[in-house]
XYZ file of C-alpha atoms in Angstrom:
609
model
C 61.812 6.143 23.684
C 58.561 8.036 23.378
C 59.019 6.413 19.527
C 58.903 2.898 20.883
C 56.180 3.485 23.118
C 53.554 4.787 20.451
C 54.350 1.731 18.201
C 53.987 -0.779 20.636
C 50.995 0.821 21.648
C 49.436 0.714 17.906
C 50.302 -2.974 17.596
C 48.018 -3.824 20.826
C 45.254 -2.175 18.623
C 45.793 -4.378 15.729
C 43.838 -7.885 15.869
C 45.677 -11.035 16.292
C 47.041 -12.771 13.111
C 45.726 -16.284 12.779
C 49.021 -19.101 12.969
C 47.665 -20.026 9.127
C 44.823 -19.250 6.992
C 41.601 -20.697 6.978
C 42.626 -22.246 3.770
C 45.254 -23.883 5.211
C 43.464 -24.962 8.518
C 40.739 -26.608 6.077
C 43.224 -28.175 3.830
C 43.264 -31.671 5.487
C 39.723 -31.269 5.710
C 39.281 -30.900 1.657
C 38.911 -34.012 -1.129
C 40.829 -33.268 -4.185
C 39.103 -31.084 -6.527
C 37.219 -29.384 -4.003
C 36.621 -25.367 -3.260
C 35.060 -23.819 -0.334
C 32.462 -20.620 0.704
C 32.886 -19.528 3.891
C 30.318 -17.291 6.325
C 31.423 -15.785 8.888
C 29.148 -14.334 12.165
C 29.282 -13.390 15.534
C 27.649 -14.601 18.755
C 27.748 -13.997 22.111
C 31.509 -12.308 21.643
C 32.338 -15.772 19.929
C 33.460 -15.660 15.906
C 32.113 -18.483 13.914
C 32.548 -19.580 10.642
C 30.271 -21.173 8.604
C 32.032 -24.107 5.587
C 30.348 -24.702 2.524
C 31.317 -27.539 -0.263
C 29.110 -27.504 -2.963
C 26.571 -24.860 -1.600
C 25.995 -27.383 1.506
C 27.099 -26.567 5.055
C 29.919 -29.363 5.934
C 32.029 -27.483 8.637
C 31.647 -25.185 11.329
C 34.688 -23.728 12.913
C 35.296 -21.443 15.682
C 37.919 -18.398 14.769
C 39.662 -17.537 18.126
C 42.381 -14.974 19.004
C 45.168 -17.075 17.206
C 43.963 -20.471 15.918
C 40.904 -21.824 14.173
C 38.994 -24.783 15.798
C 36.962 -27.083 13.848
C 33.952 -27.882 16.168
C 32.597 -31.632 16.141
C 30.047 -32.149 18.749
C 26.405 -32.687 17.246
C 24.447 -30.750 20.547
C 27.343 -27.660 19.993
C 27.000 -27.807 16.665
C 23.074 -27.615 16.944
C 23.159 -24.937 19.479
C 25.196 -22.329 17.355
C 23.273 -22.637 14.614
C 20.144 -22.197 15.960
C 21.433 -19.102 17.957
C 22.247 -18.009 14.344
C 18.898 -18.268 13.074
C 16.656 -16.646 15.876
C 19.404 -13.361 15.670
C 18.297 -13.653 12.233
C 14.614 -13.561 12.541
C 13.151 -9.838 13.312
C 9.520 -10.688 14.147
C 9.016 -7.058 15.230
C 10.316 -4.667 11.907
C 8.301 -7.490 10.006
C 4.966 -7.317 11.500
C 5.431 -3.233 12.277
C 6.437 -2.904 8.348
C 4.062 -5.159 6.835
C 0.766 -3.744 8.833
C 2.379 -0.153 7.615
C 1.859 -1.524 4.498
C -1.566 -2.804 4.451
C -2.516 0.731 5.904
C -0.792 2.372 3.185
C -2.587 0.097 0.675
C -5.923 0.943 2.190
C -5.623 4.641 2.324
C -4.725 4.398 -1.653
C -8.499 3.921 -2.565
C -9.969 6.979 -0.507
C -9.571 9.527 -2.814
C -11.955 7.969 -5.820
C -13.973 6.177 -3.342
C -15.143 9.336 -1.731
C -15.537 10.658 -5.250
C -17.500 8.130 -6.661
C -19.923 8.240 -3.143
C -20.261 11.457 -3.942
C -21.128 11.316 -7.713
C -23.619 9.084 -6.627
C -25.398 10.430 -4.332
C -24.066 7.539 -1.538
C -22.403 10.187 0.662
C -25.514 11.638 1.374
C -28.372 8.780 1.440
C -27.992 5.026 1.826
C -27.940 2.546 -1.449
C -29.052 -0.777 0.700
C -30.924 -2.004 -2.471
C -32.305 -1.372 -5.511
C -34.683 1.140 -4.517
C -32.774 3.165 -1.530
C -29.749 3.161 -4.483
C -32.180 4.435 -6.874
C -33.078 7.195 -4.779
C -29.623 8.009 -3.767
C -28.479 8.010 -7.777
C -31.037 10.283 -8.822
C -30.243 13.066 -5.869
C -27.426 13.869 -8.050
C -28.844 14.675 -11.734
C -25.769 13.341 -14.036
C -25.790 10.278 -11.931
C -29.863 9.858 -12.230
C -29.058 10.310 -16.074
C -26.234 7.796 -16.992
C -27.230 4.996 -14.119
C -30.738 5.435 -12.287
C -32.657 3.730 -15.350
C -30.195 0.912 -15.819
C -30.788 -1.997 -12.872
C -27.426 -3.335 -13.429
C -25.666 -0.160 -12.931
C -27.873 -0.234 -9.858
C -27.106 -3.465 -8.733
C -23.400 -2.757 -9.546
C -23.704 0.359 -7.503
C -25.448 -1.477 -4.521
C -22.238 -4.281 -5.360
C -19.365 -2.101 -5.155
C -20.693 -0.536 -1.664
C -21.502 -3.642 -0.419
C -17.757 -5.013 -1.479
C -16.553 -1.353 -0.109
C -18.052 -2.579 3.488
C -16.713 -6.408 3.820
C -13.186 -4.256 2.919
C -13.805 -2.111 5.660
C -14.852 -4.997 8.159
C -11.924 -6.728 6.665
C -8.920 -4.431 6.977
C -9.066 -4.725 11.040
C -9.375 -8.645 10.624
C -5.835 -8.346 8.551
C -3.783 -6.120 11.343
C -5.070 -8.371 14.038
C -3.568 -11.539 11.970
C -0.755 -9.431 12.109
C -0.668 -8.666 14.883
C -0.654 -12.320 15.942
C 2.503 -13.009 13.268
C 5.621 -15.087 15.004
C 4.378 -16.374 18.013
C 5.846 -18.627 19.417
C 7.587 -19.004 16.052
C 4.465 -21.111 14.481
C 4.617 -20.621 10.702
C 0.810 -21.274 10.988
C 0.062 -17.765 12.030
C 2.000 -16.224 8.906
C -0.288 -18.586 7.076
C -3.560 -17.092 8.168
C -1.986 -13.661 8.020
C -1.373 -14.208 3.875
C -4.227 -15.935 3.707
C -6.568 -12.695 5.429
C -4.237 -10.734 3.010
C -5.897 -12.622 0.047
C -8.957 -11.864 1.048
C -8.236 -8.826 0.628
C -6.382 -9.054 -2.397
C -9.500 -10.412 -3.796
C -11.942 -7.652 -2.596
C -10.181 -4.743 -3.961
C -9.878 -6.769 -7.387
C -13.537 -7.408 -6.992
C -14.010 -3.472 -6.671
C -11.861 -2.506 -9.248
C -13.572 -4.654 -11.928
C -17.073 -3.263 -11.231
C -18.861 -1.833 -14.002
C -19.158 1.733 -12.508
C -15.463 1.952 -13.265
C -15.605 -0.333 -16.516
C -15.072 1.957 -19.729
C -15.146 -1.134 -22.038
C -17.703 -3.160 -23.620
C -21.047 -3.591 -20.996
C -19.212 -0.962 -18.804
C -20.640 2.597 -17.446
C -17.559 4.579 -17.115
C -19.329 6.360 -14.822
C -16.909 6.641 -11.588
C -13.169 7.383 -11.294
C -11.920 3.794 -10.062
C -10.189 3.412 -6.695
C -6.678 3.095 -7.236
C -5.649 0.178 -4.996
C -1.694 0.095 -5.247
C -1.507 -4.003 -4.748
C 2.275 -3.182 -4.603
C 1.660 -2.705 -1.119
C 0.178 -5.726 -0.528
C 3.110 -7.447 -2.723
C 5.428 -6.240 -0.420
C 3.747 -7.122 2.691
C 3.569 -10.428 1.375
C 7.158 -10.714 0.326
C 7.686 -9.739 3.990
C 5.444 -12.375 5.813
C 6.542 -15.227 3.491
C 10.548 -14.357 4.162
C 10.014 -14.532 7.995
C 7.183 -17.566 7.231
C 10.475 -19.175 5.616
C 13.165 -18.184 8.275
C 10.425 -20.154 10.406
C 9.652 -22.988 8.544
C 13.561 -23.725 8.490
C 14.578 -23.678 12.343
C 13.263 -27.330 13.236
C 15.527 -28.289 10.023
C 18.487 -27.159 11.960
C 18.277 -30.595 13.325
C 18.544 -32.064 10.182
C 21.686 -29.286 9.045
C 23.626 -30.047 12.333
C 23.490 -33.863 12.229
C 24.836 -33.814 8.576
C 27.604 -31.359 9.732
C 28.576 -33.556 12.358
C 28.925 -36.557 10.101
C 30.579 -34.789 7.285
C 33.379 -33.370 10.200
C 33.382 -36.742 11.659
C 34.153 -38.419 7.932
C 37.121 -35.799 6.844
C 38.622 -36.073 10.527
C 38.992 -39.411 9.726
C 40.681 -39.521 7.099
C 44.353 -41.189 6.935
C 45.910 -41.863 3.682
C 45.190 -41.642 0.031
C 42.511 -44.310 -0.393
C 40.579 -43.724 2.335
C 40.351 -39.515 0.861
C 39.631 -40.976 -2.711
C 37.024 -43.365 -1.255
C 35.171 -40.560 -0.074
C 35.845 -38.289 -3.239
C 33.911 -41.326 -5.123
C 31.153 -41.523 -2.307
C 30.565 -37.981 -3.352
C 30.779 -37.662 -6.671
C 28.231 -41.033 -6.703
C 25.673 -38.198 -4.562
C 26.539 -35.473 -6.587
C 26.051 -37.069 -9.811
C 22.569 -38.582 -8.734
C 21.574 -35.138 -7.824
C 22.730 -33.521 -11.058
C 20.895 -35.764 -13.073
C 17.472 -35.002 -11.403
C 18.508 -31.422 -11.768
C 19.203 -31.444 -15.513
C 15.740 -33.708 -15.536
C 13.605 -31.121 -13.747
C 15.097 -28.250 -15.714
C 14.617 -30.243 -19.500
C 10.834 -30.139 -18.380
C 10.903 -26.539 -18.849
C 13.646 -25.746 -21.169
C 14.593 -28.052 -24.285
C 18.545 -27.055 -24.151
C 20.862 -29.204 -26.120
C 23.891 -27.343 -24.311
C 22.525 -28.437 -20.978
C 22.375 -32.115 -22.304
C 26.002 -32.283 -23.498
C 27.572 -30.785 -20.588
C 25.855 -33.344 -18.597
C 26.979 -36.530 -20.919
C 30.586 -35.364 -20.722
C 30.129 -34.949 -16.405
C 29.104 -38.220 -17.154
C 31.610 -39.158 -18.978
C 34.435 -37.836 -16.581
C 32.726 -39.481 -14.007
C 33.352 -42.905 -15.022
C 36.835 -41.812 -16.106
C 37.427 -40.545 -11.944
C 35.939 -43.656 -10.742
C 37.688 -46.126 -12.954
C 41.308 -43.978 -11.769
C 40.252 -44.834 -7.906
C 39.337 -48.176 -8.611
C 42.919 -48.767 -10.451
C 44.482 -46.672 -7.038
C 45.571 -44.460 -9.814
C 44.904 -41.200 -7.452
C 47.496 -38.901 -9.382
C 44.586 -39.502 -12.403
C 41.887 -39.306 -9.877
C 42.889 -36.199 -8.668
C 42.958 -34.925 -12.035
C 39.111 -36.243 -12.924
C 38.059 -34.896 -9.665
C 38.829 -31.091 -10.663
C 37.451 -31.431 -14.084
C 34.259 -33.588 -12.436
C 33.556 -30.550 -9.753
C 34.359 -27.880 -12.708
C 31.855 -29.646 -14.965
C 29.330 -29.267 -12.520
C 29.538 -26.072 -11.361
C 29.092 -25.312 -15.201
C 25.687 -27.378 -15.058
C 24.940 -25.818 -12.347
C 25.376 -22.382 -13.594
C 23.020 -23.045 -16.705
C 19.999 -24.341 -14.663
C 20.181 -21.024 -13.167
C 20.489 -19.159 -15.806
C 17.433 -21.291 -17.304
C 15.268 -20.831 -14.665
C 15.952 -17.252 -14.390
C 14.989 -17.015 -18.348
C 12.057 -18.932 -18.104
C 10.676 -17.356 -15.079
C 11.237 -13.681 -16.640
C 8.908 -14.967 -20.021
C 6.582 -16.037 -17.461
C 6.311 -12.782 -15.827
C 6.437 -10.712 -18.766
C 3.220 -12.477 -19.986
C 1.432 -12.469 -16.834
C 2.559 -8.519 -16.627
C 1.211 -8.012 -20.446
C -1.885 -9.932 -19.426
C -2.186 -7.462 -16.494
C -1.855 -4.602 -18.273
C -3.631 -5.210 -21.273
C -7.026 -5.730 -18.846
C -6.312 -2.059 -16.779
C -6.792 -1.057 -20.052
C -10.283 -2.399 -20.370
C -11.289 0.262 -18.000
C -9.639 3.349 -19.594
C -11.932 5.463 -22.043
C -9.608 4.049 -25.216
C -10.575 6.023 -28.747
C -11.765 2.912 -31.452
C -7.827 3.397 -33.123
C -6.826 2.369 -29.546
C -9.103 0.187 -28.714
C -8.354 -1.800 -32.261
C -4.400 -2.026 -31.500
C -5.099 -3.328 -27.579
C -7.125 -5.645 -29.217
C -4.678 -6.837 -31.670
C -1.643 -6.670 -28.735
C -4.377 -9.667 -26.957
C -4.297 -11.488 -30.049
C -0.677 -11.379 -30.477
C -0.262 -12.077 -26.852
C -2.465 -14.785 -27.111
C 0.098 -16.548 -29.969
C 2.588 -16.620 -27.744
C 2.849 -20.517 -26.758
C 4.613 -20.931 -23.464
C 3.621 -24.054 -22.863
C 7.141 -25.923 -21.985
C 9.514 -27.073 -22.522
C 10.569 -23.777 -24.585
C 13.621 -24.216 -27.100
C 16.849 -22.780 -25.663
C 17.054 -20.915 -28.913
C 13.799 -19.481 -29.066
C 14.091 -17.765 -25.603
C 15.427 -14.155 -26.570
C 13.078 -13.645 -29.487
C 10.139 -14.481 -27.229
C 11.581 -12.234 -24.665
C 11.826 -9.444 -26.826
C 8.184 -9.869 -28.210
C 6.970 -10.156 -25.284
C 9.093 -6.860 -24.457
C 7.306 -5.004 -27.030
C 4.250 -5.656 -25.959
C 4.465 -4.623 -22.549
C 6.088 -1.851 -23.530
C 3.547 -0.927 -26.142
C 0.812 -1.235 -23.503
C 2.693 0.830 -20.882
C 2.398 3.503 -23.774
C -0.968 3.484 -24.214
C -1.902 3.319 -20.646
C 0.718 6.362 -20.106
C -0.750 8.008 -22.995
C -4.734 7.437 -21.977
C -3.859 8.098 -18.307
C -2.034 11.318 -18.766
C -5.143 12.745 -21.245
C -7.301 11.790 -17.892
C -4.753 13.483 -15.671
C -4.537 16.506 -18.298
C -7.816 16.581 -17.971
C -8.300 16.600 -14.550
C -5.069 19.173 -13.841
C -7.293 21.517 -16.376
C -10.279 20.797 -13.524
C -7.907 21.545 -10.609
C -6.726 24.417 -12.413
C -10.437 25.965 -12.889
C -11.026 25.019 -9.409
C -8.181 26.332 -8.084
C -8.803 30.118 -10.028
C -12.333 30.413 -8.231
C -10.548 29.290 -5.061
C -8.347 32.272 -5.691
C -11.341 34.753 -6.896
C -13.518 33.691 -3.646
C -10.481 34.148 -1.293
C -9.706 37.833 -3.030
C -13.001 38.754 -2.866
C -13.814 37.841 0.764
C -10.480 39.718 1.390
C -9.172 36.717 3.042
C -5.180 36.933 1.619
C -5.146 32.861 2.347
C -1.455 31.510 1.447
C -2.315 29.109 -1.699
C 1.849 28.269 -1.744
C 1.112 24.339 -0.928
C -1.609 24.259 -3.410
C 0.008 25.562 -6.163
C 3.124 23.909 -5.398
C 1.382 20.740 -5.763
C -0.163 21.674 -8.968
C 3.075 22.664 -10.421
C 4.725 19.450 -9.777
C 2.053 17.509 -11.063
C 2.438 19.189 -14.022
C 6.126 18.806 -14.301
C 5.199 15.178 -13.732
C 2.539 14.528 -16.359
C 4.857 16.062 -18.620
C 7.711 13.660 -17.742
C 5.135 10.380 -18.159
C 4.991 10.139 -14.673
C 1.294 9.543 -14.443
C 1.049 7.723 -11.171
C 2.751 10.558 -9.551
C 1.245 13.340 -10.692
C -2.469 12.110 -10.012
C -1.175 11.687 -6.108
C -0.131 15.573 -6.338
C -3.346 16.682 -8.154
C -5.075 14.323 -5.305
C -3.279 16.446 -2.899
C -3.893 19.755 -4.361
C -7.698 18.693 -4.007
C -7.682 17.506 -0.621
C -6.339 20.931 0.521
C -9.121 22.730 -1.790
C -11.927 20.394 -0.179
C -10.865 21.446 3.009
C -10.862 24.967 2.078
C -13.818 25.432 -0.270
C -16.310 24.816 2.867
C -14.710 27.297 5.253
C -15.053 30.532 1.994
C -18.053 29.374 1.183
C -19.307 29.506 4.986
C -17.087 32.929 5.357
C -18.904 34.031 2.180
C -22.723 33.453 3.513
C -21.640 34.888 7.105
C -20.453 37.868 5.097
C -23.002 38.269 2.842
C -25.677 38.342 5.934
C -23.468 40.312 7.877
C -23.213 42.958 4.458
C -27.146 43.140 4.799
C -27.270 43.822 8.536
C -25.080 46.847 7.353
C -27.260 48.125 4.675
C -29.847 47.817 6.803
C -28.024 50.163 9.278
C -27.180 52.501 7.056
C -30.415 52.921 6.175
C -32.068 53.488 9.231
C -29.313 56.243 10.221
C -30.203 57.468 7.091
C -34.115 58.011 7.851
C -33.128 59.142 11.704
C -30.854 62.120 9.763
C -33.454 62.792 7.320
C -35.991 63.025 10.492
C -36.620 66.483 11.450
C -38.600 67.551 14.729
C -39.369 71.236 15.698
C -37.273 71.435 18.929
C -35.104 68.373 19.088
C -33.124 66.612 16.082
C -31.896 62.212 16.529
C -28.533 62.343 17.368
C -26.943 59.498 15.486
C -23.353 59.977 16.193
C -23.051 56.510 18.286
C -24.624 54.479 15.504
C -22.429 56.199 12.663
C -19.502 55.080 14.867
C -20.773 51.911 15.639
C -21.261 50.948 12.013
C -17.982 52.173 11.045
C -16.584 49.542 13.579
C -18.870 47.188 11.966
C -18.101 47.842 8.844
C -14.304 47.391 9.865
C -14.680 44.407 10.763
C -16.764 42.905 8.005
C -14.133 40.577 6.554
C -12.030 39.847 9.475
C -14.983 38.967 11.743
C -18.341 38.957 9.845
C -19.867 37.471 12.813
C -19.500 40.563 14.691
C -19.685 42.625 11.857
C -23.335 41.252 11.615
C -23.764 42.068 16.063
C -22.711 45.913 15.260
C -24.440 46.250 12.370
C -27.722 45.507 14.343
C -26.556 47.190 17.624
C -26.365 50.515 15.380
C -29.266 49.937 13.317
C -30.578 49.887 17.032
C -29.104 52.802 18.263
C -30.468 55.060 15.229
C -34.449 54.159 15.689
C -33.519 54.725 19.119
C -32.219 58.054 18.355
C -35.081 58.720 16.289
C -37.230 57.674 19.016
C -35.668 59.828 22.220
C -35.079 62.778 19.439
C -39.286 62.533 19.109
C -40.115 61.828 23.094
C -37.575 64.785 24.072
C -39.205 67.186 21.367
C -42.977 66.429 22.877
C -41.503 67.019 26.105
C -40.345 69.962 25.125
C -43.349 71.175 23.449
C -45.557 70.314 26.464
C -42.821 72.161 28.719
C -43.149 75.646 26.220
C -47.112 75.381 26.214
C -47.250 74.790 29.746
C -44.988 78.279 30.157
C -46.979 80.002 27.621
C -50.105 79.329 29.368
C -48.523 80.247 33.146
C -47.377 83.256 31.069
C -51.058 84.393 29.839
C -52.758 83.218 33.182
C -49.670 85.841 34.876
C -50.588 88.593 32.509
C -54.231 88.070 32.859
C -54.365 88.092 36.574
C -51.833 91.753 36.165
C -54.198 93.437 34.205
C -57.272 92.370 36.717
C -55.229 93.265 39.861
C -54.549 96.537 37.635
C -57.947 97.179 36.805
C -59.234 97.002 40.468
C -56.842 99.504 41.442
């Protein structure tokens, strides 16, 4: 009994079984030759799902506990759908994630920027034009060497600061666009959002190119470039122009739902054989329209003889299918109409794959293009410098100019390959020297860290530090260039911060190591001081300075305060030890003379007798 009870009890839990399939329920719905893609989704408790024919939505139909219901009705059609679409739109995550982003890409610069202010003097005085920059430049003696007597380094200098401000004004501008981003779900604010990124797009590309940071021809190679990471701004782009999309499509909802409810109304109304092959014809009249303006569009950009025959024999079959329904020869028709929709979907398939080829060749140029000018401002050896320049030429040979032959595709794929490998190489290669370079500079800096902290007695825990330098090197040694400069940038930041608090340790203690000498001399002299009655008692300012001197590294501030309290203390010892042995004196004279004036006046009361 108990047996029974737990079974029943487990089939309650199990969903409902549909009467039939969906298959089945969209069977009378279907022309011959025909396949479906279905989506399903859930709103408001309520399962929906979604029919496509052909990659276009023809049916909607509502799955309930045990049947499926196809729903016709153009307003309840519209309404579910465009439930569908707001669920679908986060305007929140996107504007939250895409303003993280454009922080993220801003704070990617700060590390070289404050570097290069500093190299030039900027950090400290104001470059406002030629002269004020002038004067700034030369504060810093390699900088008043390699730029100060050049104007255009000058003006460069006075450019990329100016540049560095409208960024600055700029960034603020951007997060408020952001911040705007959805309203009232007008695509127009996503517009002026991208088009504020841009602008700052364009500013950063403006600063990178300067000729501070320009180690090619006409360049000074003076500054470390700010590394803006643009693949933040890529994918805050990719973010705004999804939702900017999702937007955009909502009043076509409209548009999607009327169709629906025509398409439902057509295959509802279907009867018998030739009213089902009328429509298959109908179709396949649309279909084959829209083919041929496919295949057209795509033959602009890719000459592909395959392409052209599968669409002569779609053609072909299509006349075939529509001289069958003419004839009411529908056991034919039926036939044509699997082979017409198979045909298709095998055009279909090879635009895609087209496009997809052509677009990647077009990438991998623009990317070889990219990285073959980054390399203009690398310090490149004349070997180096001779290859990148024969990469450009080879590059430049490259005709994409369409359409491309079909067959020629791969091989300009793989060149094309090759040379954006080749210049990943180099820029690896150049970049990690740099790095090594710089890890040899952190390393340096780093050991005198070490030698101030040991000999200020501080014991500071250097774990993070060295951590960080450890892993860079692990990276730099795995190519990893980009990742080991942001652990060497860390490793830096930490030794910035710490550099000013040893050094300001190291001048309290060396003032507070004087005030002890000092001290110790004076206790010296009061010890050495010698008085006929009374000697300076400098016990207190022994003791004091041995407190001082205790505290010298811990607290040199009031090491420095005991120091002079006992330095104190001993001339005042010296002082009292002198006033006490006058007294003294005075006291002992005074007695001696009482003594003789006693002894006197004895020997005259004596003499009388």
């Amino acid at each position: 009994m108990r047996l029974s009870i737990l079974v029943l009890a487990l089939l309650c839990l199990l969903p409902v079984a549909h009467a039939v399939s969906l298959s089945e329920f969209l069977k009378p719905y279907l022309l011959p030759g025909e396949s479906f893609k279905s989506e399903t989704f859930q709103l408001s408790n309520r399962s929906f799902i979604l029919v496509k024919i052909f990659g276009q939505p023809h049916l909607l139909v509502e799955a309930k506990a045990e049947e499926f219901e196809l729903i016709s009705d153009e307003p309840a059609i519209y309404g579910i759908l465009w439930e569908r679409a707001l669920s679908r739109i986060d305007i929140e995550a996107t504007k939250n994630s895409s303003s993280a982003l454009i922080i993220k890409f801003n704070s990617t610069r700060q590390v070289n920027e404050d570097e290069c202010r500093r190299l030039t003097g900027t950090d400290r005085f104001p470059c406002v034009d030629k002269d004020s920059c002038i004067v700034a430049c030369r504060s810093v003696p390699s900088c008043g060497t390699a730029l100060s007597y050049d104007i255009n380094a000058i003006r460069a200098l006075q450019n990329w600061l100016d540049t560095t401000t409208l960024l600055d004004l700029q960034l603020p501008i951007v997060l408020a666009a952001h911040a705007s981003v959805g309203d009232n779900y007008e695509a127009s604010y996503i517009d002026n959002a991208l088009a504020e990124e841009n602008y700052l797009r364009g500013l950063s590309l403006n600063i990178s190119t300067n000729p501070i940071f320009h180690c090619g021809v006409g360049g000074a190679c003076y500054c470390p470039r700010p590394n803006f990471n643009l693949t933040y701004l890529d994918s805050s782009k990719k973010l705004l122009t999804a939702l900017r999309d999702e937007i955009l499509g909502l009043p076509l909802i409209q548009n999607t739902s009327e169709y629906m409810a025509i398409k439902t109304a057509e295959r509802s109304g279907l009867k018998d054989e030739g009213a089902r092959y009328g429509l298959v014809l109908q179709e396949s009249e649309t279909r084959i329209s829209n083919v041929r303006n496919a295949v057209t569009a795509s033959l602009l950009f890719v000459n592909d003889p395959v392409l052209k025959t599968h669409f002569n024999e779609a053609q072909s079959i299509y006349l075939s299918l529509r001289n069958s329904i003419e004839r009411k020869e529908f056991s034919g028709a039926g036939t044509y109409a699997n082979l017409f929709n198979q045909k298709l979907e095998v055009i279909s398939a090879r635009i895609d794959e087209n496009e997809k080829a052509y677009a990647q060749i077009v990438e991998l140029k623009e990317n070889a293009t990219g990285l073959l000018d980054s390399l203009d401002s690398l310090p490149l050896d004349n070997s180096l410098i001779e290859e990148v320049d024969s990469l450009r030429s080879q590059l430049d040979s490259i005709d994409l100019r369409p359409p491309l032959k079909k067959e020629l595709m791969p091989g300009l794929r793989t060149e094309l390959s090759g040379i954006v490998a080749r210049a990943n190489e180099i820029h690896v290669s150049v970049e990690g020297q740099r790095l090594a370079g710089l890890l040899s500079r952190t390393t340096a800096r780093f050991n005198n860290l070490t030698v101030l902290d040991k000999a200020y007695a501080q014991g500071t825990n250097f774990t993070n530090i060295s951590s960080a330098m450890l892993v860079a090197d692990v990276l730099l040694q795995a190519d990893d260039v980009q990742g080991a400069e942001v652990m060497l940038k860390q490793a830096n930041a930490q030794m910035d911060a710490l550099f000013p608090q040893l050094m300001k340790l190291g001048r309290e203690i060396d003032a507070a190591k004087a005030e002890i000498s000092s001290a110790e001399l004076a206790i010296r002299r009061a010890s050495d001081t010698h008085f006929i009655l009374v000697q300076p008692d400098t016990a207190a300012a022994t003791a004091k300075l041995q407190n001082a001197t205790a505290m010298l590294y811990k607290d040199p501030s009031n090491a420095t305060a005991l120091a002079q309290e006992a330095e104190g203390m001993a001339n005042d010892a010296v002082s009292g030890a002198a006033a006490k042995d006058q007294l003294f004196l005075i006291f002992g004279v005074v007695v001696g003379l009482a003594a003789i004036v006693g002894i006197l006046y004895w020997l005259y009361r004596r003499e009388e007798e």
